[in-house]
Short mmCIF file of C-alpha atoms (C1' of nucleotides) in Angstrom, two decimals:
data_model
loop_
_atom_site.label_atom_id
_atom_site.label_comp_id
_atom_site.label_asym_id
_atom_site.label_seq_id
_atom_site.Cartn_x
_atom_site.Cartn_y
_atom_site.Cartn_z
CA MET O 1 -21.82 -25.56 -13.76
CA SER O 2 -22.46 -23.38 -11.08
CA THR O 3 -19.35 -21.40 -9.27
CA VAL O 4 -19.99 -21.51 -5.22
CA THR O 5 -18.60 -19.08 -3.36
CA PHE O 6 -16.69 -19.87 -0.54
CA SER O 7 -16.63 -17.09 2.06
CA PRO O 8 -14.41 -18.56 4.95
CA LEU O 9 -15.52 -17.78 8.46
CA TYR O 10 -13.46 -14.80 9.21
CA ARG O 11 -14.34 -13.09 6.13
CA GLN O 12 -17.92 -12.69 7.48
CA ILE O 13 -16.97 -11.87 10.91
CA ARG O 14 -14.82 -9.33 9.39
CA GLU O 15 -18.13 -7.71 7.41
CA ARG O 16 -19.92 -8.45 10.47
CA LEU O 17 -17.28 -5.78 12.46
CA VAL O 18 -17.27 -3.43 9.89
CA HIS O 19 -21.23 -3.62 10.07
CA SER O 20 -20.75 -2.78 13.34
CA LEU O 21 -18.72 0.04 12.63
CA HIS O 22 -20.63 1.79 9.98
CA GLU O 23 -23.41 1.62 12.48
CA GLY O 24 -21.35 3.32 14.96
CA GLU O 25 -21.73 0.41 17.38
CA TRP O 26 -18.26 1.62 17.95
CA ARG O 27 -16.99 5.48 16.98
CA PRO O 28 -13.83 6.50 16.08
CA GLY O 29 -11.42 6.68 18.77
CA GLU O 30 -12.97 4.07 21.09
CA LEU O 31 -12.01 0.35 22.07
CA ILE O 32 -13.74 -2.17 20.85
CA PRO O 33 -14.36 -5.36 22.68
CA SER O 34 -11.24 -8.38 23.11
CA GLU O 35 -10.78 -10.69 20.98
CA GLY O 36 -11.69 -13.08 23.46
CA GLU O 37 -15.15 -11.48 24.02
CA LEU O 38 -15.83 -11.05 20.22
CA ALA O 39 -14.76 -15.11 19.84
CA GLN O 40 -17.68 -15.80 22.36
CA ARG O 41 -20.61 -13.17 20.47
CA TYR O 42 -19.63 -15.05 17.29
CA GLY O 43 -19.06 -18.20 18.27
CA VAL O 44 -15.96 -19.09 16.87
CA SER O 45 -12.74 -19.31 18.03
CA GLN O 46 -10.16 -16.45 18.73
CA GLY O 47 -7.87 -17.17 15.77
CA THR O 48 -10.70 -16.47 13.49
CA VAL O 49 -11.44 -12.84 15.23
CA ARG O 50 -7.88 -12.26 15.73
CA LYS O 51 -7.89 -12.71 11.36
CA ALA O 52 -10.69 -10.67 11.32
CA ILE O 53 -8.85 -8.25 13.29
CA ASP O 54 -5.63 -8.21 11.38
CA ALA O 55 -7.29 -7.70 8.04
CA LEU O 56 -9.65 -4.48 9.78
CA ALA O 57 -5.93 -2.92 10.60
CA ALA O 58 -3.99 -3.23 7.82
CA ASP O 59 -6.60 -1.62 5.69
CA ASN O 60 -6.83 1.66 8.75
CA LEU O 61 -10.14 0.38 9.91
CA LEU O 62 -9.02 -0.60 13.17
CA VAL O 63 -5.55 -0.23 15.15
CA ARG O 64 -4.11 -2.89 17.14
CA ARG O 65 -2.28 -1.66 20.62
CA GLN O 66 -0.34 -4.17 22.19
CA GLY O 67 -1.47 -5.09 25.97
CA ARG O 68 -4.10 -2.16 26.01
CA GLY O 69 -7.03 -3.44 23.11
CA THR O 70 -7.84 -2.45 19.94
CA PHE O 71 -9.42 0.65 18.74
CA VAL O 72 -11.42 2.29 16.10
CA ALA O 73 -9.31 4.22 13.38
CA SER O 74 -10.32 7.70 13.76
CA HIS O 75 -8.74 11.30 11.65
CA GLN O 76 -8.08 13.09 15.01
CA GLU O 77 -4.96 10.98 15.51
CA GLN O 78 -1.86 12.50 15.36
CA LEU O 79 -0.63 9.56 13.44
CA ALA O 80 -2.32 9.53 11.01
CA GLN O 81 -2.29 13.03 9.81
CA PHE O 82 -0.70 12.29 6.70
CA ARG O 83 -2.43 9.48 5.77
CA PHE O 84 -3.73 11.53 2.37
CA LEU O 85 -1.88 14.54 2.34
CA ARG O 86 1.21 12.77 0.30
CA LEU O 87 2.52 16.39 0.07
CA ARG O 88 6.06 16.45 1.86
CA PRO O 89 8.72 19.20 1.45
CA ASP O 90 11.82 18.57 -0.60
CA GLU O 91 14.32 19.78 2.20
CA GLY O 92 13.28 18.78 5.94
CA ASP O 93 10.51 17.18 7.71
CA PRO O 94 7.02 17.56 7.17
CA ARG O 95 5.18 20.42 8.28
CA GLN O 96 1.17 20.70 9.68
CA PRO O 97 -0.38 23.13 7.04
CA ALA O 98 -2.26 25.95 7.75
CA SER O 99 -5.72 25.70 6.85
CA ARG O 100 -7.48 29.14 5.26
CA PHE O 101 -11.22 28.85 4.03
CA ILE O 102 -12.81 30.16 1.16
CA ASP O 103 -15.86 29.74 1.39
CA CYS O 104 -18.07 27.58 1.57
CA ARG O 105 -21.41 27.24 -0.68
CA ARG O 106 -24.49 24.80 -1.21
CA LEU O 107 -24.77 24.52 -4.93
CA ARG O 108 -26.67 21.85 -7.43
CA ALA O 109 -24.24 19.23 -8.62
CA PRO O 110 -22.68 19.43 -11.78
CA VAL O 111 -22.48 16.37 -13.91
CA GLU O 112 -18.89 15.33 -13.53
CA ILE O 113 -19.86 15.63 -9.59
CA ALA O 114 -22.71 14.29 -9.34
CA ARG O 115 -21.33 11.07 -11.27
CA ALA O 116 -19.08 11.51 -9.30
CA LEU O 117 -20.67 10.59 -5.80
CA GLN O 118 -23.52 8.55 -7.21
CA LEU O 119 -26.06 11.79 -6.98
CA LYS O 120 -29.36 11.96 -9.29
CA PRO O 121 -28.33 15.34 -11.50
CA GLY O 122 -29.11 18.17 -10.16
CA GLU O 123 -28.94 17.02 -6.46
CA THR O 124 -27.51 19.70 -3.76
CA VAL O 125 -23.85 19.44 -2.89
CA VAL O 126 -21.73 21.34 -0.47
CA VAL O 127 -18.20 23.01 -2.36
CA ILE O 128 -15.59 24.19 0.19
CA ARG O 129 -12.57 26.24 -1.11
CA ARG O 130 -9.51 26.39 0.72
CA LEU O 131 -5.88 27.24 0.70
CA LEU O 132 -3.28 25.37 2.45
CA GLU O 133 -0.18 26.89 3.65
CA PHE O 134 3.29 25.83 4.89
CA ASP O 135 5.20 28.66 6.58
CA GLY O 136 2.87 31.28 5.08
CA ALA O 137 3.12 30.66 1.92
CA PRO O 138 -0.09 29.39 -0.16
CA THR O 139 1.24 25.74 -1.60
CA VAL O 140 -2.52 23.88 -2.18
CA LEU O 141 -5.53 25.62 -3.33
CA GLU O 142 -8.31 22.46 -2.64
CA GLU O 143 -12.00 22.39 -3.58
CA ILE O 144 -14.40 19.77 -2.20
CA TRP O 145 -17.25 18.42 -3.19
CA LEU O 146 -19.77 16.72 -0.80
CA PRO O 147 -23.14 15.36 -0.78
CA GLY O 148 -25.63 18.30 0.71
CA VAL O 149 -27.57 15.20 2.03
CA LEU O 150 -25.11 14.23 4.76
CA PHE O 151 -23.56 17.52 5.56
CA ARG O 152 -26.75 19.25 6.28
CA GLY O 153 -24.96 22.45 9.10
CA LEU O 154 -21.64 22.48 7.16
CA SER O 155 -21.35 25.99 7.09
CA ALA O 156 -17.96 28.10 6.57
CA GLU O 157 -18.78 29.67 10.44
CA ARG O 158 -18.75 25.55 11.45
CA LEU O 159 -15.02 25.39 9.29
CA ASN O 160 -13.58 28.66 10.94
CA ALA O 161 -14.58 27.63 14.21
CA TYR O 162 -12.76 23.94 13.59
CA THR O 163 -8.84 23.50 14.64
CA GLY O 164 -7.43 20.01 13.59
CA PRO O 165 -7.70 18.33 10.10
CA LEU O 166 -11.11 18.50 7.89
CA TYR O 167 -11.47 14.96 7.94
CA GLY O 168 -11.94 14.51 11.45
CA LEU O 169 -14.33 17.53 11.63
CA LEU O 170 -16.94 15.19 8.89
CA GLU O 171 -15.99 12.05 11.43
CA THR O 172 -16.99 13.85 14.16
CA GLU O 173 -19.98 16.30 13.25
CA PHE O 174 -21.28 14.46 10.69
CA GLY O 175 -20.55 10.77 11.85
CA VAL O 176 -18.98 10.38 7.98
CA ARG O 177 -15.51 8.69 7.91
CA MET O 178 -13.01 8.26 4.96
CA ILE O 179 -12.10 5.07 4.81
CA ARG O 180 -10.14 4.95 1.55
CA ALA O 181 -9.22 7.57 -1.51
CA SER O 182 -7.97 7.34 -5.01
CA GLU O 183 -6.14 9.90 -6.68
CA ARG O 184 -5.13 10.63 -10.36
CA VAL O 185 -2.35 13.09 -11.06
CA LYS O 186 -1.67 15.25 -13.73
CA ALA O 187 0.43 18.29 -14.50
CA VAL O 188 -1.54 21.81 -15.28
CA ALA O 189 -0.62 25.16 -16.24
CA ALA O 190 -2.17 27.33 -13.61
CA GLY O 191 -4.87 29.32 -14.59
CA ALA O 192 -7.07 32.85 -13.33
CA ASP O 193 -8.38 31.16 -10.77
CA GLU O 194 -5.79 29.39 -9.29
CA ALA O 195 -2.63 31.32 -10.44
CA PRO O 196 -3.52 34.70 -8.17
CA LEU O 197 -4.22 32.53 -4.58
CA LEU O 198 -1.26 30.85 -5.02
CA ARG O 199 0.68 33.78 -5.50
CA VAL O 200 2.27 32.40 -8.69
CA ASP O 201 2.39 33.67 -12.78
CA PRO O 202 -0.67 32.22 -14.89
CA GLY O 203 1.31 29.33 -16.72
CA GLU O 204 3.18 28.28 -13.64
CA PRO O 205 3.39 24.16 -13.76
CA LEU O 206 1.13 22.65 -10.75
CA LEU O 207 -0.07 19.24 -9.67
CA LEU O 208 -4.02 18.85 -10.53
CA VAL O 209 -4.73 15.96 -8.29
CA VAL O 210 -8.08 14.86 -8.00
CA ARG O 211 -9.06 12.68 -5.21
CA ILE O 212 -12.61 10.57 -4.45
CA SER O 213 -12.58 9.49 -0.47
CA SER O 214 -15.22 6.34 -0.14
CA THR O 215 -16.65 5.86 3.37
CA TYR O 216 -17.64 2.09 4.66
CA GLY O 217 -19.13 -0.08 1.24
CA ASP O 218 -17.11 1.53 -0.91
CA ARG O 219 -19.55 4.75 -0.84
CA PRO O 220 -17.77 7.62 -2.88
CA VAL O 221 -18.55 10.79 -0.71
CA GLU O 222 -16.20 13.10 -1.46
CA VAL O 223 -14.60 14.82 -4.83
CA ARG O 224 -11.68 17.02 -3.90
CA HIS O 225 -9.57 18.66 -7.13
CA GLY O 226 -5.81 20.14 -5.44
CA TRP O 227 -3.97 22.74 -7.33
CA TYR O 228 -0.28 21.94 -5.63
CA LEU O 229 2.76 24.11 -5.87
CA THR O 230 5.64 22.14 -6.25
CA ARG O 231 8.55 24.47 -6.23
CA GLU O 232 9.63 23.36 -3.41
CA HIS O 233 7.84 19.88 -2.00
CA HIS O 234 6.68 16.96 -3.78
CA TYR O 235 3.98 14.35 -4.15
CA ALA O 236 5.52 11.29 -1.86
CA ASN O 237 4.80 8.09 -2.94
CA GLU O 238 5.85 4.27 -2.14
CA LEU O 239 5.50 1.34 -4.73
CA ASN O 240 5.70 -1.88 -2.77
CA MET Y 1 17.54 -0.58 32.14
CA SER Y 2 18.51 -1.80 28.87
CA THR Y 3 15.54 -2.39 26.04
CA VAL Y 4 15.80 -5.74 25.03
CA THR Y 5 14.91 -5.92 21.32
CA PHE Y 6 12.58 -8.82 21.02
CA SER Y 7 12.24 -10.70 17.66
CA PRO Y 8 9.57 -13.44 17.53
CA LEU Y 9 10.73 -16.50 15.41
CA TYR Y 10 8.45 -15.83 12.17
CA ARG Y 11 10.29 -12.40 12.18
CA GLN Y 12 13.86 -14.58 12.36
CA ILE Y 13 12.25 -17.70 9.31
CA ARG Y 14 11.30 -14.29 6.97
CA GLU Y 15 14.85 -13.25 7.58
CA ARG Y 16 16.40 -16.47 6.57
CA LEU Y 17 14.11 -16.37 3.68
CA VAL Y 18 15.22 -13.35 2.45
CA HIS Y 19 18.37 -13.97 2.45
CA SER Y 20 18.27 -17.31 0.90
CA LEU Y 21 16.38 -15.09 -2.25
CA HIS Y 22 19.12 -12.69 -2.13
CA GLU Y 23 21.46 -15.55 -1.92
CA GLY Y 24 19.93 -16.69 -5.50
CA GLU Y 25 18.86 -20.45 -3.65
CA TRP Y 26 15.62 -20.07 -5.78
CA ARG Y 27 15.32 -17.70 -8.62
CA PRO Y 28 12.62 -15.30 -10.14
CA GLY Y 29 9.43 -17.45 -10.65
CA GLU Y 30 10.61 -20.91 -9.20
CA LEU Y 31 8.92 -22.38 -6.86
CA ILE Y 32 9.74 -22.89 -2.98
CA PRO Y 33 10.01 -25.82 -1.09
CA SER Y 34 6.92 -26.77 0.94
CA GLU Y 35 5.68 -25.04 4.16
CA GLY Y 36 5.90 -28.29 5.48
CA GLU Y 37 9.58 -28.99 4.47
CA LEU Y 38 10.61 -25.04 5.34
CA ALA Y 39 8.74 -26.15 8.46
CA GLN Y 40 11.51 -28.80 9.00
CA ARG Y 41 13.85 -27.43 7.60
CA TYR Y 42 14.11 -24.20 10.27
CA GLY Y 43 13.01 -26.86 13.33
CA VAL Y 44 9.86 -24.45 13.55
CA SER Y 45 6.07 -25.58 13.26
CA GLN Y 46 4.19 -25.17 9.72
CA GLY Y 47 1.93 -22.10 11.48
CA THR Y 48 5.31 -20.13 11.85
CA VAL Y 49 6.82 -20.62 8.42
CA ARG Y 50 3.00 -19.74 7.46
CA LYS Y 51 3.20 -15.81 8.62
CA ALA Y 52 6.69 -15.57 7.11
CA ILE Y 53 5.29 -16.18 3.99
CA ASP Y 54 2.50 -14.17 4.75
CA ALA Y 55 4.86 -11.65 5.54
CA LEU Y 56 6.92 -11.98 2.49
CA ALA Y 57 3.94 -12.25 -0.29
CA ALA Y 58 2.24 -8.95 1.23
CA ASP Y 59 5.34 -7.43 0.41
CA ASN Y 60 5.65 -8.92 -3.35
CA LEU Y 61 8.20 -11.39 -2.61
CA LEU Y 62 6.80 -14.13 -2.63
CA VAL Y 63 4.00 -15.37 -4.37
CA ARG Y 64 1.03 -17.74 -3.15
CA ARG Y 65 -0.93 -19.83 -5.63
CA GLN Y 66 -2.75 -22.45 -3.46
CA GLY Y 67 -3.30 -26.13 -5.18
CA ARG Y 68 0.23 -25.12 -6.81
CA GLY Y 69 2.72 -24.27 -4.04
CA THR Y 70 4.93 -20.55 -3.77
CA PHE Y 71 6.83 -18.57 -5.69
CA VAL Y 72 9.40 -16.39 -6.20
CA ALA Y 73 7.73 -13.08 -7.15
CA SER Y 74 9.43 -11.71 -10.86
CA HIS Y 75 9.58 -8.85 -13.16
CA GLN Y 76 8.33 -11.27 -15.99
CA GLU Y 77 4.80 -11.87 -15.15
CA GLN Y 78 2.21 -9.90 -16.81
CA LEU Y 79 0.52 -9.47 -13.89
CA ALA Y 80 3.34 -7.07 -11.93
CA GLN Y 81 3.30 -4.98 -15.46
CA PHE Y 82 2.22 -2.52 -14.04
CA ARG Y 83 3.28 -2.22 -10.49
CA PHE Y 84 5.87 0.43 -10.72
CA LEU Y 85 4.41 2.53 -13.74
CA ARG Y 86 1.40 4.74 -12.26
CA LEU Y 87 1.11 5.90 -15.61
CA ARG Y 88 -3.05 5.24 -16.68
CA PRO Y 89 -5.57 6.54 -19.83
CA ASP Y 90 -7.56 8.85 -18.60
CA GLU Y 91 -10.01 6.59 -20.78
CA GLY Y 92 -9.57 3.04 -21.75
CA ASP Y 93 -8.00 0.27 -20.54
CA PRO Y 94 -4.33 -0.02 -19.33
CA ARG Y 95 -2.44 -0.61 -22.67
CA GLN Y 96 1.34 -2.21 -22.73
CA PRO Y 97 3.42 0.97 -24.21
CA ALA Y 98 6.46 0.73 -26.28
CA SER Y 99 9.86 1.15 -25.34
CA ARG Y 100 12.10 3.03 -27.59
CA PHE Y 101 15.62 3.57 -26.59
CA ILE Y 102 17.48 6.74 -26.46
CA ASP Y 103 20.78 5.84 -26.35
CA CYS Y 104 22.42 4.24 -23.52
CA ARG Y 105 26.43 5.45 -21.84
CA ARG Y 106 28.90 4.83 -18.77
CA LEU Y 107 30.18 7.61 -17.45
CA ARG Y 108 31.36 8.92 -14.16
CA ALA Y 109 28.10 9.27 -12.25
CA PRO Y 110 27.20 13.01 -11.26
CA VAL Y 111 27.57 14.02 -7.30
CA GLU Y 112 23.81 13.45 -6.61
CA ILE Y 113 23.12 10.21 -8.68
CA ALA Y 114 26.25 8.86 -6.52
CA ARG Y 115 24.46 9.61 -3.35
CA ALA Y 116 21.24 8.25 -4.39
CA LEU Y 117 23.32 5.14 -5.41
CA GLN Y 118 25.36 4.99 -2.15
CA LEU Y 119 28.69 5.02 -4.67
CA LYS Y 120 31.69 6.82 -4.29
CA PRO Y 121 31.89 10.37 -6.17
CA GLY Y 122 33.53 9.63 -9.91
CA GLU Y 123 31.75 5.34 -10.03
CA THR Y 124 30.65 4.37 -13.00
CA VAL Y 125 27.26 4.69 -14.02
CA VAL Y 126 25.00 2.93 -17.01
CA VAL Y 127 22.99 6.28 -17.95
CA ILE Y 128 19.73 4.49 -20.24
CA ARG Y 129 17.33 7.23 -21.89
CA ARG Y 130 14.21 5.84 -23.60
CA LEU Y 131 10.78 7.01 -24.67
CA LEU Y 132 7.62 5.00 -24.00
CA GLU Y 133 5.11 5.26 -26.79
CA PHE Y 134 1.56 4.86 -26.09
CA ASP Y 135 -0.45 4.19 -29.84
CA GLY Y 136 2.69 5.73 -31.25
CA ALA Y 137 2.41 9.05 -29.09
CA PRO Y 138 5.78 9.46 -27.09
CA THR Y 139 4.25 10.02 -23.63
CA VAL Y 140 7.05 8.88 -21.42
CA LEU Y 141 10.76 10.29 -21.24
CA GLU Y 142 12.69 8.09 -18.56
CA GLU Y 143 16.36 8.38 -18.38
CA ILE Y 144 17.62 5.45 -15.72
CA TRP Y 145 20.61 5.29 -14.03
CA LEU Y 146 22.20 2.89 -12.76
CA PRO Y 147 25.25 1.27 -10.58
CA GLY Y 148 28.18 0.55 -13.73
CA VAL Y 149 29.35 -2.18 -11.63
CA LEU Y 150 26.09 -4.43 -11.15
CA PHE Y 151 25.29 -4.21 -15.18
CA ARG Y 152 28.81 -4.45 -16.96
CA GLY Y 153 27.41 -6.10 -20.40
CA LEU Y 154 24.92 -3.68 -20.21
CA SER Y 155 25.13 -1.81 -23.63
CA ALA Y 156 22.12 -0.11 -26.72
CA GLU Y 157 22.48 -3.63 -28.85
CA ARG Y 158 21.36 -5.62 -25.72
CA LEU Y 159 18.70 -3.32 -24.53
CA ASN Y 160 17.49 -3.45 -28.01
CA ALA Y 161 17.26 -7.43 -27.99
CA TYR Y 162 15.24 -7.41 -25.06
CA THR Y 163 11.47 -7.70 -25.66
CA GLY Y 164 9.79 -7.55 -22.44
CA PRO Y 165 10.08 -4.99 -19.05
CA LEU Y 166 13.19 -3.30 -18.36
CA TYR Y 167 13.12 -5.15 -14.85
CA GLY Y 168 12.72 -7.94 -16.23
CA LEU Y 169 16.00 -8.19 -18.16
CA LEU Y 170 18.07 -6.62 -15.37
CA GLU Y 171 16.69 -9.70 -13.14
CA THR Y 172 17.75 -12.08 -15.27
CA GLU Y 173 20.57 -11.34 -17.36
CA PHE Y 174 22.14 -9.60 -14.33
CA GLY Y 175 20.63 -10.92 -11.04
CA VAL Y 176 19.13 -7.87 -9.62
CA ARG Y 177 16.21 -7.98 -8.52
CA MET Y 178 13.75 -4.66 -8.06
CA ILE Y 179 11.59 -5.09 -4.74
CA ARG Y 180 10.81 -1.84 -4.00
CA ALA Y 181 10.56 2.22 -4.87
CA SER Y 182 9.87 5.73 -3.72
CA GLU Y 183 9.07 8.21 -6.28
CA ARG Y 184 8.77 11.78 -6.41
CA VAL Y 185 6.13 14.01 -8.21
CA LYS Y 186 6.55 17.63 -8.85
CA ALA Y 187 4.97 19.52 -11.97
CA VAL Y 188 7.24 21.01 -14.09
CA ALA Y 189 7.53 22.72 -17.43
CA ALA Y 190 9.19 20.76 -20.52
CA GLY Y 191 12.85 22.34 -21.46
CA ALA Y 192 14.50 22.01 -24.38
CA ASP Y 193 15.86 18.32 -24.04
CA GLU Y 194 12.32 16.85 -23.25
CA ALA Y 195 9.79 18.68 -25.72
CA PRO Y 196 10.99 17.51 -28.97
CA LEU Y 197 11.30 14.07 -27.97
CA LEU Y 198 7.62 14.09 -26.40
CA ARG Y 199 6.97 16.28 -29.35
CA VAL Y 200 5.44 19.01 -27.11
CA ASP Y 201 5.87 22.84 -27.38
CA PRO Y 202 8.97 24.09 -24.59
CA GLY Y 203 6.48 25.00 -21.32
CA GLU Y 204 4.30 22.31 -21.27
CA PRO Y 205 3.11 21.59 -18.10
CA LEU Y 206 4.78 17.90 -17.32
CA LEU Y 207 4.75 15.50 -14.40
CA LEU Y 208 8.89 15.06 -13.09
CA VAL Y 209 8.67 11.33 -11.52
CA VAL Y 210 11.89 10.94 -9.41
CA ARG Y 211 12.10 7.09 -8.13
CA ILE Y 212 14.82 5.86 -6.38
CA SER Y 213 14.62 1.98 -6.54
CA SER Y 214 15.95 -1.01 -4.20
CA THR Y 215 17.14 -4.41 -4.04
CA TYR Y 216 17.30 -7.13 -0.89
CA GLY Y 217 18.28 -5.38 2.10
CA ASP Y 218 16.59 -1.98 0.60
CA ARG Y 219 19.93 -1.43 -1.39
CA PRO Y 220 19.30 1.44 -4.27
CA VAL Y 221 20.48 0.17 -7.00
CA GLU Y 222 18.65 2.68 -9.47
CA VAL Y 223 17.61 6.05 -9.46
CA ARG Y 224 15.04 7.09 -12.60
CA HIS Y 225 14.19 10.57 -13.82
CA GLY Y 226 10.46 10.22 -15.54
CA TRP Y 227 8.58 13.35 -17.84
CA TYR Y 228 5.34 12.05 -17.81
CA LEU Y 229 2.66 13.62 -20.01
CA THR Y 230 -0.42 14.03 -19.04
CA ARG Y 231 -2.93 15.01 -21.51
CA GLU Y 232 -4.62 12.15 -21.90
CA HIS Y 233 -3.25 10.34 -18.68
CA HIS Y 234 -2.63 10.27 -15.42
CA TYR Y 235 -0.28 9.38 -12.66
CA ALA Y 236 -3.07 6.67 -10.64
CA ASN Y 237 -2.52 6.76 -7.00
CA GLU Y 238 -4.45 4.67 -4.32
CA LEU Y 239 -4.61 6.10 -0.48
CA ASN Y 240 -5.98 3.56 2.06
"C1'" DT Z 1 -1.96 -8.38 39.35
"C1'" DA Z 2 -4.90 -8.39 35.67
"C1'" DG Z 3 -5.93 -7.74 31.37
"C1'" DT Z 4 -4.90 -7.30 26.50
"C1'" DG Z 5 -3.23 -8.69 22.08
"C1'" DG Z 6 1.03 -11.02 20.45
"C1'" DT Z 7 3.81 -15.60 19.46
"C1'" DC Z 8 4.07 -20.75 19.02
"C1'" DT Z 9 2.26 -25.42 18.45
"C1'" DA Z 10 0.02 -29.31 17.05
"C1'" DG Z 11 -3.75 -31.07 15.01
"C1'" DA Z 12 -8.28 -31.85 11.90
"C1'" DC Z 13 -10.08 -30.80 7.71
"C1'" DC Z 14 -11.53 -27.72 3.43
"C1'" DA Z 15 -10.23 -26.03 -1.29
"C1'" DC Z 16 -7.79 -25.92 -5.51
"C1'" DA Z 17 -4.22 -27.39 -8.76
"C1'" DT Z 18 -2.42 -31.66 -11.26
"C1'" DA Z 19 -1.00 -35.96 -13.41
"C1'" DA W 1 -4.47 -40.11 -5.36
"C1'" DT W 2 -1.76 -36.79 -4.24
"C1'" DG W 3 0.20 -32.38 -3.03
"C1'" DT W 4 -0.19 -28.13 -2.06
"C1'" DG W 5 -1.99 -23.80 -0.08
"C1'" DG W 6 -6.22 -21.86 3.08
"C1'" DT W 7 -9.16 -22.90 7.10
"C1'" DC W 8 -10.05 -23.34 11.70
"C1'" DT W 9 -8.96 -25.34 16.45
"C1'" DA W 10 -7.87 -25.36 21.78
"C1'" DG W 11 -4.78 -24.16 24.18
"C1'" DA W 12 -0.25 -22.49 26.64
"C1'" DC W 13 2.90 -19.39 27.12
"C1'" DC W 14 5.03 -14.10 26.34
"C1'" DA W 15 5.30 -9.15 25.70
"C1'" DC W 16 3.01 -4.97 27.04
"C1'" DT W 17 0.15 -1.61 29.64
"C1'" DA W 18 -2.60 -0.21 33.70
"C1'" DG W 19 -4.80 0.31 38.45
#
DNA sequence: TAGTGGTCTAGACCACATA
DNA sequence: ATGTGGTCTAGACCACTAG
């Protein structure tokens, strides 16, 4: 008759760990307690804690390092720099792009943005526009929409003062950590806005990448529109 | 001094299982022996077999079904139909595309194709061209390159006689199973070849998707060029 | 040398599917 | 009722890191 929702112990432990991460008990880059300690704390065996941590490591919430311990994943790490940016050069090794901020404004959310961010219509959002350049060549134009409430002090000065990945800044300065994203990719013709910034003629084919990023609990906290120039780059994807 | 390459037991078991899959001891869709039987056969504990199977299930080589057993993954399943085709409608639920074959020829591999398929220059390849249509609207044009040696009897008649996914045919009729692929996506303008087939004007922005698929042992066995019309569809991707 | 995660085992019991 | 995978435990030992 009724559907019993059976939840194994290790999943409950996983949820409690996610909760602690969400609360900030252990912050990005920090060491979490050893498996043995956590087992005691939750009153389960080490193997059960292990399985919970395995799941979180597979989801890139935690990082295991043999002999050292288990750490909270961070966008400041060099490793995960290219986890979200899938653009790669057609030839040669991936390079770190330079980020040039164009502007940063606060305004009332347009309807589609409000819907994607689960905000009430008219709530304040921050819009950042920036260019990513590879070897001085502008290659990606991005328009980044964030809920105003979560990023109060965010400004152009703040962005320019900061070196390193944007998600690192959002994580360190505002305590919002992106853990998942879904992207929709389309081919479009460069419009009057994009063309000059990317130094191409209007009509040039571009990838339009719409990303929605979420933090703990699948709460969407970023909408990003990216126009990718793919003359010498491509969007890389692995299918497993 | 010397770097010892330590390989845990469960990984060795995994390799032996992959070997059996490769050999065809268990074929796609079939049930493999129970964990207990395999443990006996390899002289290890059930837990070790379990960990090996877990890894293969994570890689989509095997499929676990509680209470029933563990099965060899197959491209004939309805489940994995959209595992490789990432195109989704902007609105509404994904639909099964209709496949219309344009032609199927055998010729000597062009250099880039030969390199990608690790063939000697001049070896025979099969080229299939087809259109995928959603609700009668041509949306994807594909050019599929396969090593001639592996697909001897493949012909236009054979393709037209078959209903179901192409990878299902290749798996069932030729014993070649695709297990992994990497894709490179670019934005391009429709050319004189593509435009009429997709019923768009030359210059229309299209996604160009270049896929290289591999079978067991990371042996590349397919190069596929796809031109995706993304006016009402998008290429979907999840970032974790 | 001590502490951490990584591997492996053996056994008990649970959830699920099928006959 | 039986057999399968799924969970959980307890304990031993190995590999890696750092002081």
